[in-house]
Amino acid sequence: MPIKEQFARVWLVTMVLTYAAYFAAVVYVGETTAWNQIVMFAVTTIVQVIVIGTASAIMAVRHKRGPAADERDQIIDQRATRVAYLLLICGMILVGCLMPFNNNGWTIFHAAVLSIAVAEIVRHGLMVAMYRRGWDG
Amino acid sequence: MGNRRLRNNLRVMRFLAHEMTQAELGERIGVTRQTIAAIEAGKYSPSLEAAFRIAEIFKKPLEEIFVWEEVKSGANRRHSA
């Protein structure tokens, strides 16, 4: 399995699990203090950084030899990123242009995080699918 | 214009080149073994540059390795390049 595919899988699993936990906590806790909201988001981000950083370091040691990313890796990355970018733009238009008229600050913040989470999950999910199914031809 | 796809004879060429491995071929043209496997399986169409490099390694004209062929009805049409 190419290192880029392994990396995409690690990203995908980490993003799904951490953001699922984060949004479950947001829904479960409901309205709370700003400090609690910041702590929940910080914990999520720190867990992501630790898991992805550790996995990257392990993979870098294992794959010392061989090209880091070849032309197929780059095409897959470009196509997945293009789709994720469109999703992110749609999410940000919703968050930045529509939600400020009807929603409070923390709802807007959570919607922005959700947009980023969906874009990241779609990007890495597409990358894994393209490596497996060969939609990159 | 009919449906066409890119077929390749990479497996045969590797066999004729003393069973050259996918990893060895990949290393010589600067791609990973997985990319060579994807090309052979028809899952990925290589760039023009990679295709010329492959032809250069096997010392064959490009059209002898990569064939731009008509897809017959009922055949797999997924990989039109």
Short mmCIF file of C-alpha atoms in Angstrom, two decimals:
data_model
loop_
_atom_site.label_atom_id
_atom_site.label_comp_id
_atom_site.label_asym_id
_atom_site.label_seq_id
_atom_site.Cartn_x
_atom_site.Cartn_y
_atom_site.Cartn_z
CA MET A 1 0.00 0.00 0.00
CA PRO A 2 1.47 3.42 -0.97
CA ILE A 3 2.46 5.67 1.90
CA LYS A 4 0.01 8.31 0.69
CA GLU A 5 -2.86 5.84 0.88
CA GLN A 6 -1.85 4.80 4.39
CA PHE A 7 -1.68 8.44 5.37
CA ALA A 8 -5.13 9.13 3.87
CA ARG A 9 -6.57 6.19 5.84
CA VAL A 10 -5.07 7.45 9.09
CA TRP A 11 -6.44 10.94 8.42
CA LEU A 12 -9.87 9.59 7.54
CA VAL A 13 -10.21 7.41 10.63
CA THR A 14 -8.82 10.10 12.92
CA MET A 15 -11.10 12.81 11.53
CA VAL A 16 -14.23 10.64 11.67
CA LEU A 17 -13.61 9.49 15.24
CA THR A 18 -12.46 12.78 16.74
CA TYR A 19 -15.10 14.95 15.07
CA ALA A 20 -17.82 12.41 15.85
CA ALA A 21 -16.77 12.57 19.51
CA TYR A 22 -16.57 16.38 19.37
CA PHE A 23 -20.02 16.90 17.87
CA ALA A 24 -21.54 14.24 20.14
CA ALA A 25 -20.12 16.18 23.08
CA VAL A 26 -21.45 19.48 21.69
CA VAL A 27 -24.95 18.03 21.30
CA TYR A 28 -24.82 16.22 24.67
CA VAL A 29 -23.54 19.21 26.67
CA GLY A 30 -25.84 21.69 24.91
CA GLU A 31 -25.48 25.32 25.88
CA THR A 32 -22.47 25.78 28.12
CA THR A 33 -19.78 28.31 28.95
CA ALA A 34 -17.33 29.60 26.39
CA TRP A 35 -14.51 28.04 28.38
CA ASN A 36 -16.05 24.55 28.05
CA GLN A 37 -16.54 25.02 24.31
CA ILE A 38 -12.92 26.06 23.89
CA VAL A 39 -11.69 23.10 25.96
CA MET A 40 -13.72 20.61 23.89
CA PHE A 41 -12.36 22.02 20.66
CA ALA A 42 -8.81 22.16 21.99
CA VAL A 43 -8.93 18.54 23.18
CA THR A 44 -10.21 17.42 19.76
CA THR A 45 -7.46 19.30 17.96
CA ILE A 46 -4.73 18.06 20.30
CA VAL A 47 -5.85 14.42 19.88
CA GLN A 48 -5.80 14.86 16.09
CA VAL A 49 -2.33 16.37 16.12
CA ILE A 50 -0.96 13.61 18.38
CA VAL A 51 -2.51 10.72 16.42
CA ILE A 52 -1.65 12.06 12.96
CA GLY A 53 1.80 13.23 14.03
CA THR A 54 2.66 9.86 15.56
CA ALA A 55 1.33 7.94 12.56
CA SER A 56 3.27 10.20 10.18
CA ALA A 57 6.48 9.68 12.09
CA ILE A 58 6.03 5.89 12.10
CA MET A 59 5.25 5.80 8.37
CA ALA A 60 8.18 8.07 7.54
CA VAL A 61 10.55 5.67 9.32
CA ARG A 62 9.04 2.61 7.60
CA HIS A 63 9.09 4.15 4.10
CA LYS A 64 12.55 5.64 4.03
CA ARG A 65 13.17 4.29 0.55
CA GLY A 66 11.19 4.95 -2.59
CA PRO A 67 9.57 8.09 -4.00
CA ALA A 68 7.45 10.05 -1.53
CA ALA A 69 4.70 10.92 -4.01
CA ASP A 70 4.56 10.07 -7.69
CA GLU A 71 2.31 11.39 -10.47
CA ARG A 72 -0.62 9.14 -9.51
CA ASP A 73 -0.47 10.32 -5.89
CA GLN A 74 -0.51 13.92 -7.07
CA ILE A 75 -3.51 13.40 -9.39
CA ILE A 76 -5.47 11.65 -6.66
CA ASP A 77 -4.64 14.43 -4.20
CA GLN A 78 -5.64 17.14 -6.70
CA ARG A 79 -8.99 15.56 -7.54
CA ALA A 80 -9.93 14.88 -3.94
CA THR A 81 -8.85 18.37 -2.89
CA ARG A 82 -10.93 19.97 -5.66
CA VAL A 83 -14.11 18.28 -4.41
CA ALA A 84 -13.31 19.07 -0.77
CA TYR A 85 -12.62 22.71 -1.67
CA LEU A 86 -16.06 23.10 -3.26
CA LEU A 87 -17.69 21.60 -0.18
CA LEU A 88 -15.70 23.88 2.08
CA ILE A 89 -16.65 26.96 0.03
CA CYS A 90 -20.35 26.00 0.22
CA GLY A 91 -20.03 25.50 3.98
CA MET A 92 -18.24 28.79 4.47
CA ILE A 93 -20.81 30.72 2.42
CA LEU A 94 -23.50 29.26 4.64
CA VAL A 95 -21.54 30.03 7.81
CA GLY A 96 -20.28 33.48 6.83
CA CYS A 97 -23.12 34.88 4.77
CA LEU A 98 -26.36 33.33 6.02
CA MET A 99 -25.93 32.15 9.60
CA PRO A 100 -24.91 35.53 11.13
CA PHE A 101 -28.47 36.80 10.53
CA ASN A 102 -30.19 34.06 12.55
CA ASN A 103 -27.72 32.27 14.84
CA ASN A 104 -25.54 32.98 17.83
CA GLY A 105 -21.76 32.93 17.86
CA TRP A 106 -21.18 29.39 19.09
CA THR A 107 -23.65 27.88 16.62
CA ILE A 108 -21.79 29.64 13.83
CA PHE A 109 -18.48 28.40 15.22
CA HIS A 110 -19.71 24.79 15.35
CA ALA A 111 -21.09 25.07 11.83
CA ALA A 112 -17.70 26.32 10.62
CA VAL A 113 -15.93 23.39 12.32
CA LEU A 114 -18.50 21.03 10.78
CA SER A 115 -17.76 22.43 7.30
CA ILE A 116 -14.05 21.86 7.79
CA ALA A 117 -14.66 18.36 9.19
CA VAL A 118 -16.90 17.36 6.28
CA ALA A 119 -14.42 18.74 3.73
CA GLU A 120 -11.51 16.86 5.34
CA ILE A 121 -13.45 13.61 5.68
CA VAL A 122 -14.65 13.78 2.07
CA ARG A 123 -11.15 14.60 0.83
CA HIS A 124 -9.47 11.67 2.54
CA GLY A 125 -12.41 9.34 1.89
CA LEU A 126 -12.17 10.14 -1.82
CA MET A 127 -8.42 9.58 -1.78
CA VAL A 128 -8.83 6.14 -0.22
CA ALA A 129 -11.61 5.30 -2.72
CA MET A 130 -9.50 6.43 -5.68
CA TYR A 131 -6.54 4.33 -4.56
CA ARG A 132 -8.77 1.28 -4.08
CA ARG A 133 -11.12 1.61 -7.05
CA GLY A 134 -8.84 3.25 -9.58
CA TRP A 135 -10.96 6.35 -10.32
CA ASP A 136 -7.78 8.20 -11.12
CA GLY A 137 -7.21 6.93 -14.64
CA MET B 1 -16.49 9.10 -31.92
CA GLY B 2 -16.71 5.60 -30.43
CA ASN B 3 -15.68 4.58 -26.95
CA ARG B 4 -12.00 3.88 -26.65
CA ARG B 5 -9.66 2.89 -23.90
CA LEU B 6 -5.95 2.62 -23.28
CA ARG B 7 -4.74 -0.96 -23.06
CA ASN B 8 -1.15 -1.88 -22.33
CA ASN B 9 1.25 -4.78 -22.73
CA LEU B 10 3.32 -3.93 -19.70
CA ARG B 11 3.09 -7.37 -18.15
CA VAL B 12 4.33 -9.01 -21.36
CA MET B 13 7.12 -6.46 -21.70
CA ARG B 14 8.28 -7.10 -18.14
CA PHE B 15 8.23 -10.83 -18.79
CA LEU B 16 10.33 -10.39 -21.93
CA ALA B 17 12.75 -8.20 -19.99
CA HIS B 18 13.83 -11.15 -17.85
CA GLU B 19 10.85 -10.90 -15.50
CA MET B 20 11.61 -7.36 -14.47
CA THR B 21 9.73 -6.63 -11.26
CA GLN B 22 7.14 -3.89 -10.88
CA ALA B 23 9.29 -2.32 -8.19
CA GLU B 24 12.33 -2.25 -10.48
CA LEU B 25 10.39 -0.71 -13.35
CA GLY B 26 8.81 1.81 -10.99
CA GLU B 27 12.18 2.78 -9.62
CA ARG B 28 13.58 3.32 -13.12
CA ILE B 29 10.77 5.63 -14.24
CA GLY B 30 10.35 7.35 -10.87
CA VAL B 31 6.99 6.02 -9.69
CA THR B 32 5.95 3.59 -6.98
CA ARG B 33 5.40 -0.14 -7.45
CA GLN B 34 1.70 0.44 -6.76
CA THR B 35 1.46 2.85 -9.67
CA ILE B 36 2.97 0.27 -12.02
CA ALA B 37 0.46 -2.28 -10.69
CA ALA B 38 -2.38 0.20 -11.30
CA ILE B 39 -1.18 0.85 -14.86
CA GLU B 40 -0.98 -2.88 -15.60
CA ALA B 41 -4.47 -3.42 -14.19
CA GLY B 42 -5.83 -0.61 -16.39
CA LYS B 43 -6.79 1.43 -13.35
CA TYR B 44 -4.49 4.33 -14.16
CA SER B 45 -3.39 5.93 -17.42
CA PRO B 46 0.18 7.18 -17.02
CA SER B 47 1.33 10.63 -18.06
CA LEU B 48 2.87 11.01 -21.50
CA GLU B 49 6.27 11.43 -19.91
CA ALA B 50 5.97 8.22 -17.88
CA ALA B 51 4.71 6.36 -20.95
CA PHE B 52 7.74 7.50 -22.98
CA ARG B 53 10.07 6.53 -20.15
CA ILE B 54 8.54 3.03 -20.08
CA ALA B 55 8.93 2.71 -23.85
CA GLU B 56 12.53 3.87 -23.57
CA ILE B 57 13.33 1.27 -20.92
CA PHE B 58 11.92 -1.58 -23.01
CA LYS B 59 13.41 -0.11 -26.21
CA LYS B 60 10.08 -0.37 -28.00
CA PRO B 61 7.91 2.19 -29.77
CA LEU B 62 5.19 3.66 -27.59
CA GLU B 63 2.33 2.13 -29.61
CA GLU B 64 3.73 -1.33 -29.05
CA ILE B 65 3.28 -0.96 -25.30
CA PHE B 66 0.20 1.25 -25.11
CA VAL B 67 -2.70 0.55 -27.45
CA TRP B 68 -5.54 3.00 -28.01
CA GLU B 69 -8.30 0.57 -28.87
CA GLU B 70 -12.02 0.50 -29.52
CA VAL B 71 -14.09 -0.84 -26.63
CA LYS B 72 -16.26 -3.72 -27.75
CA SER B 73 -19.88 -3.69 -26.55
CA GLY B 74 -20.16 -5.43 -23.19
CA ALA B 75 -16.50 -4.88 -22.38
CA ASN B 76 -15.33 -2.84 -19.43
CA ARG B 77 -15.76 0.83 -20.44
CA ARG B 78 -14.53 2.38 -17.23
CA HIS B 79 -11.06 3.30 -18.34
CA SER B 80 -11.51 5.53 -21.33
CA ALA B 81 -8.54 7.87 -21.11
#
